[in-house]
Coordinates of C-alpha atoms and ligand atoms in Angstrom, one line a residue:
X1 CA 11.3 -26.8 -38.2
X2 CA 8.8 -24.0 -37.6
X3 CA 5.4 -23.3 -39.2
X4 CA 2.5 -21.0 -38.5
X5 CA -1.2 -21.3 -39.5
X6 CA -4.3 -19.2 -39.2
X7 CA -7.7 -20.9 -38.8
X8 CA -11.2 -19.5 -38.5
X9 CA -13.7 -20.5 -35.9
X10 CA -16.9 -21.8 -37.4
X11 CA -20.6 -21.5 -36.5
X12 CA -22.7 -24.6 -36.9
X13 CA -26.1 -24.2 -38.6
X14 CA -26.8 -27.9 -37.8
X15 CA -25.0 -28.8 -34.6
X16 CA -22.7 -31.6 -33.6
X17 CA -23.8 -32.8 -30.1
X18 CA -23.0 -36.3 -29.0
X19 CA -20.2 -38.7 -29.9
X20 CA -20.4 -42.4 -30.8
X21 CA -16.7 -42.8 -30.3
X22 CA -15.2 -40.6 -27.5
X23 CA -11.5 -41.2 -28.3
X24 CA -11.8 -40.7 -32.0
X25 CA -14.4 -38.0 -31.7
X26 CA -16.8 -39.6 -34.2
X27 CA -20.1 -37.8 -34.0
X28 CA -23.6 -39.3 -33.7
X29 CA -24.7 -37.0 -36.6
X30 CA -23.4 -34.9 -39.4
X31 CA -23.3 -31.1 -39.2
X32 CA -23.2 -28.0 -41.4
X33 CA -21.3 -24.8 -40.7
X34 CA -19.8 -21.6 -42.0
X35 CA -16.3 -20.4 -41.3
X36 CA -16.0 -17.0 -39.7
X37 CA -13.7 -14.3 -41.1
X38 CA -13.2 -12.4 -37.8
X39 CA -12.8 -15.1 -35.1
X40 CA -9.3 -16.4 -35.7
X41 CA -6.6 -18.4 -34.1
X42 CA -3.0 -18.0 -35.1
X43 CA -0.6 -20.8 -34.0
X44 CA 3.1 -21.2 -34.5
X45 CA 4.7 -24.6 -33.8
X46 CA 8.4 -25.5 -33.7
X47 CA 9.9 -28.9 -33.3
X48 CA 13.4 -28.7 -32.1
X49 CA 16.0 -31.1 -30.6
X50 CA 17.0 -28.5 -28.0
X51 CA 13.5 -28.5 -26.4
X52 CA 13.4 -30.8 -23.3
X53 CA 9.6 -30.8 -23.1
X54 CA 6.6 -29.4 -24.9
X55 CA 5.8 -25.8 -24.1
X56 CA 2.3 -24.6 -24.8
X57 CA 1.4 -20.9 -24.6
X58 CA -2.1 -19.8 -25.3
X59 CA -3.0 -16.1 -25.3
X60 CA 0.2 -15.3 -23.6
X61 CA -0.2 -17.8 -20.7
X62 CA 0.6 -21.4 -20.0
X63 CA -2.8 -22.9 -19.9
X64 CA -2.6 -26.0 -17.7
X65 CA -6.2 -27.0 -18.4
X66 CA -5.6 -27.2 -22.2
X67 CA -2.1 -28.4 -22.1
X68 CA -2.8 -32.2 -21.9
X69 CA -5.2 -32.0 -24.9
X70 CA -2.7 -30.1 -27.0
X71 CA 0.2 -32.5 -26.1
X72 CA -2.1 -35.5 -27.0
X73 CA -2.6 -33.8 -30.4
X74 CA 1.1 -33.2 -30.9
X75 CA 1.6 -36.9 -30.0
X76 CA -0.8 -37.9 -32.8
X77 CA 1.2 -35.8 -35.3
X78 CA 4.6 -37.0 -34.0
X79 CA 3.4 -40.6 -34.5
X80 CA 2.4 -39.9 -38.2
X81 CA 5.6 -38.0 -38.9
X82 CA 7.7 -40.6 -37.0
X83 CA 9.5 -38.0 -35.0
X84 CA 10.2 -37.7 -31.2
X85 CA 11.1 -34.0 -31.0
X86 CA 9.5 -31.8 -28.4
X87 CA 7.6 -28.7 -29.6
X88 CA 7.0 -25.1 -28.7
X89 CA 3.4 -24.0 -29.4
X90 CA 2.4 -20.4 -29.2
X91 CA -1.3 -19.7 -30.0
X92 CA -3.2 -16.4 -30.1
X93 CA -6.9 -16.0 -30.3
X94 CA -8.4 -12.7 -31.5
X95 CA -11.5 -13.3 -29.4
X96 CA -12.4 -14.3 -25.8
X97 CA -11.6 -18.0 -25.2
X98 CA -14.4 -20.3 -23.8
X99 CA -17.2 -17.9 -24.4
X100 CA -19.2 -20.2 -26.6
X101 CA -17.3 -18.8 -29.6
X102 CA -15.6 -22.1 -30.4
X103 CA -12.0 -21.4 -29.7
X104 CA -11.4 -25.2 -29.7
X105 CA -12.4 -25.3 -33.4
X106 CA -10.1 -22.6 -34.6
X107 CA -7.5 -23.7 -32.1
X108 CA -7.2 -27.3 -33.1
X109 CA -7.5 -26.5 -36.8
X110 CA -4.6 -24.0 -36.6
X111 CA -2.6 -26.4 -34.4
X112 CA -3.2 -29.3 -36.9
X113 CA -2.1 -27.4 -39.9
X114 CA 0.9 -25.7 -38.2
X115 CA 2.2 -28.8 -36.4
X116 CA 1.9 -31.1 -39.4
X117 CA 3.8 -28.6 -41.6
X118 CA 6.4 -28.1 -38.9
X119 CA 6.8 -31.8 -38.6
X120 CA 7.5 -32.0 -42.4
X121 CA 4.2 -33.6 -43.4
X122 CA 2.2 -32.4 -46.3
X123 CA -1.3 -33.7 -45.7
X124 CA -4.3 -33.4 -47.9
X125 CA -7.3 -31.3 -46.8
X126 CA -9.2 -34.5 -46.0
X127 CA -6.3 -35.9 -43.9
X128 CA -6.0 -32.6 -42.1
X129 CA -9.7 -32.5 -41.3
X130 CA -9.6 -36.1 -40.0
X131 CA -6.7 -35.2 -37.8
X132 CA -8.2 -31.9 -36.5
X133 CA -11.4 -33.8 -35.6
X134 CA -9.5 -35.9 -33.2
X135 CA -8.4 -32.8 -31.3
X136 CA -11.8 -31.2 -31.2
X137 CA -14.7 -32.4 -33.3
X138 CA -15.8 -29.0 -34.6
X139 CA -12.2 -28.2 -35.6
X140 CA -12.6 -30.5 -38.6
X141 CA -15.0 -28.0 -40.1
X142 CA -12.4 -25.1 -39.8
X143 CA -10.1 -26.8 -42.3
X144 CA -12.0 -26.4 -45.6
X145 CA -13.3 -23.1 -47.0
X146 CA -16.6 -21.3 -46.7
X147 CA -19.7 -23.3 -46.2
X148 CA -18.9 -26.8 -44.9
X149 CA -20.4 -30.2 -44.2
X150 CA -19.0 -32.7 -41.8
X151 CA -19.9 -36.2 -42.9
X152 CA -20.5 -38.2 -39.8
X153 CA -18.9 -41.3 -41.4
X154 CA -18.5 -44.7 -40.0
X155 CA -14.9 -44.7 -38.8
X156 CA -11.8 -42.5 -38.5
X157 CA -11.2 -42.4 -42.3
X158 CA -14.8 -41.5 -43.3
X159 CA -15.6 -38.8 -40.8
X160 CA -14.3 -35.5 -42.1
X161 CA -15.5 -32.1 -43.4
X162 CA -15.4 -30.7 -47.0
X163 CA -16.4 -27.5 -48.6
X164 CA -20.0 -27.2 -49.9
X165 CA -19.5 -23.7 -51.3
X166 CA -16.7 -21.2 -51.3
X167 CA -16.9 -18.1 -49.0
X168 CA -17.9 -15.9 -51.9
X169 CA -20.9 -18.0 -52.8
X170 CA -23.4 -16.3 -50.5
X171 CA -23.0 -12.8 -48.9
X172 CA -24.6 -13.5 -45.5
X173 CA -23.3 -11.9 -42.3
X174 CA -22.9 -13.4 -38.9
X175 CA -22.9 -10.6 -36.3
X176 CA -21.6 -12.2 -33.1
X177 CA -23.2 -10.5 -30.1
X178 CA -21.3 -10.9 -26.9
X179 CA -23.5 -10.4 -23.8
X180 CA -21.4 -12.2 -21.3
X181 CA -17.6 -12.3 -21.3
X182 CA -16.9 -14.9 -18.6
X183 CA -15.6 -18.4 -19.5
X184 CA -18.4 -20.9 -19.7
X185 CA -18.8 -23.3 -16.8
X186 CA -19.6 -26.5 -18.6
X187 CA -17.2 -27.4 -21.4
X188 CA -18.8 -28.7 -24.6
X189 CA -16.8 -32.0 -24.3
X190 CA -18.6 -32.6 -20.9
X191 CA -22.0 -31.6 -22.3
X192 CA -21.5 -34.0 -25.2
X193 CA -21.2 -36.8 -22.7
X194 CA -24.1 -35.9 -20.6
X195 CA -26.4 -35.7 -23.6
X196 CA -26.0 -39.4 -24.4
X197 CA -28.5 -40.3 -21.7
X198 CA -31.1 -37.8 -22.8
X199 CA -34.2 -39.6 -24.0
X200 CA -35.0 -36.8 -26.5
X201 CA -31.7 -37.3 -28.3
X202 CA -33.2 -40.3 -30.2
X203 CA -35.9 -38.1 -31.7
X204 CA -33.4 -35.5 -32.6
X205 CA -31.2 -38.0 -34.4
X206 CA -34.2 -39.4 -36.2
X207 CA -34.9 -36.1 -37.9
X208 CA -31.4 -34.7 -38.3
X209 CA -30.6 -36.2 -41.7
X210 CA -33.6 -34.4 -43.2
X211 CA -32.5 -31.2 -41.5
X212 CA -29.0 -31.4 -43.0
X213 CA -30.5 -32.1 -46.4
X214 CA -32.8 -29.0 -46.1
X215 CA -30.2 -26.6 -44.9
X216 CA -27.9 -27.5 -47.8
X217 CA -30.8 -26.9 -50.2
X218 CA -31.6 -23.5 -48.7
X219 CA -27.9 -22.5 -48.9
X220 CA -27.7 -23.8 -52.5
X221 CA -30.8 -21.7 -53.4
X222 CA -29.7 -18.8 -51.2
X223 CA -33.1 -18.8 -49.7
X224 CA -32.5 -16.6 -46.7
X225 CA -35.9 -16.8 -44.9
X226 CA -36.1 -20.6 -45.1
X227 CA -32.4 -20.9 -44.1
X228 CA -33.0 -18.6 -41.1
X229 CA -36.1 -20.4 -39.9
X230 CA -34.3 -23.7 -39.9
X231 CA -31.2 -22.1 -38.3
X232 CA -33.3 -20.9 -35.3
X233 CA -35.3 -24.1 -35.1
X234 CA -32.0 -26.0 -34.8
X235 CA -30.6 -23.7 -32.2
X236 CA -33.7 -24.0 -30.0
X237 CA -33.7 -27.7 -30.4
X238 CA -30.0 -27.9 -29.4
X239 CA -30.7 -25.9 -26.3
X240 CA -33.8 -27.9 -25.5
X241 CA -31.6 -31.0 -25.6
X242 CA -29.0 -29.3 -23.3
X243 CA -31.8 -28.1 -20.9
X244 CA -33.4 -31.5 -20.6
X245 CA -30.1 -33.4 -20.1
X246 CA -29.3 -34.7 -16.6
X247 CA -27.7 -32.7 -15.1
X248 CA -29.3 -29.9 -17.1
X249 CA -27.1 -27.5 -19.0
X250 CA -28.4 -24.0 -19.0
X251 CA -26.2 -22.0 -21.4
X252 CA -28.5 -19.0 -21.7
X253 CA -28.3 -15.9 -19.5
X254 CA -31.1 -13.4 -19.1
X255 CA -29.3 -11.2 -21.7
X256 CA -29.4 -14.1 -24.2
X257 CA -33.2 -14.3 -23.9
X258 CA -33.5 -10.6 -24.2
X259 CA -31.7 -10.6 -27.6
X260 CA -33.7 -13.7 -28.7
X261 CA -37.0 -11.8 -28.2
X262 CA -35.6 -8.6 -29.8
X263 CA -34.6 -10.5 -32.9
X264 CA -38.1 -11.9 -33.2
X265 CA -39.6 -8.5 -32.7
X266 CA -37.3 -6.9 -35.3
X267 CA -38.3 -9.7 -37.7
X268 CA -42.0 -9.0 -37.1
X269 CA -41.2 -5.4 -38.1
X270 CA -39.6 -6.5 -41.4
X271 CA -35.9 -6.8 -40.6
X272 CA -34.8 -10.3 -41.7
X273 CA -32.5 -11.4 -39.0
X274 CA -32.2 -14.8 -37.3
X275 CA -30.2 -16.2 -34.4
X276 CA -28.2 -19.3 -33.5
X277 CA -26.5 -20.0 -30.2
X278 CA -23.7 -22.5 -29.4
X279 CA -22.7 -23.9 -26.0
X280 CA -22.6 -20.5 -24.3
X281 CA -24.6 -17.4 -23.6
X282 CA -23.6 -15.3 -26.7
X283 CA -25.5 -15.1 -29.9
X284 CA -24.8 -15.2 -33.6
X285 CA -27.2 -13.0 -35.6
X286 CA -27.5 -13.7 -39.3
X287 CA -28.7 -11.2 -41.9
X288 CA -28.1 -10.5 -45.5
X289 CA -25.4 -8.0 -46.5
X290 CA -28.0 -5.4 -47.5
X291 CA -29.4 -5.3 -43.9
X292 CA -26.1 -5.2 -42.0
X293 CA -26.0 -1.5 -41.3
X294 CA -29.7 -1.5 -40.2
X295 CA -29.0 -4.4 -37.8
X296 CA -25.9 -2.7 -36.4
X297 CA -27.9 0.5 -35.7
X298 CA -30.5 -1.5 -33.9
X299 CA -27.9 -3.3 -31.7
X300 CA -26.3 0.0 -30.8
X301 CA -29.2 0.8 -28.6
X302 CA -29.4 -2.5 -26.7
X303 CA -27.6 -2.1 -23.3
X304 CA -27.1 -5.9 -22.9
X305 CA -24.7 -5.9 -25.9
X306 CA -21.1 -5.8 -24.6
X307 CA -19.3 -6.3 -27.9
X308 CA -20.1 -7.0 -31.5
X309 CA -17.9 -9.0 -34.0
X310 CA -19.0 -8.9 -37.7
X311 CA -18.1 -12.0 -39.7
X312 CA -18.3 -12.8 -43.3
X313 CA -18.0 -16.4 -44.7
X314 CA -14.3 -17.1 -44.7
X315 CA -11.7 -19.4 -46.1
X316 CA -10.5 -22.3 -43.9
X317 CA -7.1 -22.9 -42.3
X318 CA -4.1 -21.6 -44.1
X319 CA -0.3 -21.3 -43.7
X320 CA 1.2 -17.9 -43.1
X321 CA 4.8 -16.7 -42.7
X322 CA 4.0 -14.4 -39.8
X323 CA 5.4 -16.5 -37.0
X324 CA 4.5 -15.7 -33.4
X325 CA 8.0 -16.3 -32.2
Ligands
DP6_401 C1 -22.3 -26.6 -29.6 O1 -16.2 -29.4 -31.0 O2 -16.2 -28.2 -28.9 O3 -20.4 -25.8 -30.8 O4 -15.2 -32.5 -29.9 O5 -15.6 -32.3 -27.4 O6 -14.1 -30.7 -28.6 P1 -15.3 -31.6 -28.7 O7 -16.6 -30.6 -28.9 P2 -16.7 -29.3 -29.7 O8 -18.3 -29.2 -29.7 C2 -19.0 -28.1 -30.4 C3 -20.4 -28.1 -30.0 C4 -21.2 -27.0 -30.6 C5 -21.9 -27.4 -31.9 C6 -21.0 -27.4 -33.1 O9 -20.1 -26.6 -33.3 O10 -21.4 -28.2 -34.0

């Protein structure tokens, strides 16, 4: 049986960084995110008795580094579906992989939905989110629609993501600014291990519940300035934690810092724009719909900007009939 799914990447407002259970990918803290309309992975999965082994093709190539992780995920699904058939998986990203744009989130969300359907399963959204989480933590947030909270939970069954608000609830824009196109050197899975020994992590975890509560309130009230201030504060805290880990993780490039300063300068001149940055050098700039054109005009004159991807809040993972093979 063959099935295809499309899943969005998501950007965390409050970040997931550090696991209490490595194998199950149970996070040390909850997180809040938004699904992105223009950073998408499409994945087709077919289980077939004629296949001798699993074949994984990502962005047109066999990716030996990712293969093991994908096959592990197929094994989880085969176990639930009680099948032994091998699979062919073809996956296509519409954005550069491993550039801090969270291809593992959209990738494992699309894989989870497509593979479970292809295996004849019909899982609930919560079950899909739990399963996607085991492939890549942040992928659990790409299953539900729009603005999403991942409950850290206590165990496998209680750690999943659900929709706080649908995509249409709040018209904010995430302009992804790509300043560096190379793949990142330290994978987030590695960074998440290193952070466990960081003495500042304790302090972060002490305050994070309050942060989650606040960001949800600001989204509910559509209070953009308060939302933006907290968004930036969290991004800076996350990178402070990365920087002070041992070995240190320096995700920023000079171009990253240049844009950070520009955003602050533009804001001082009245343009309401805020940044967040994940585990990579590229930035996500947030503004309200009414300021989108103005922000785009500003960015046009910045030579460090290599590419821009405009995102609206998006629905989560969904099935499509446009198979890739
Ligand atoms: C910085 O979900 O990629 O983007 O569970 O090891 O696959 P694994 O980690 P991953 O980590 C994402 C980290 C982040 C923050 C976030 O998206 O919450």
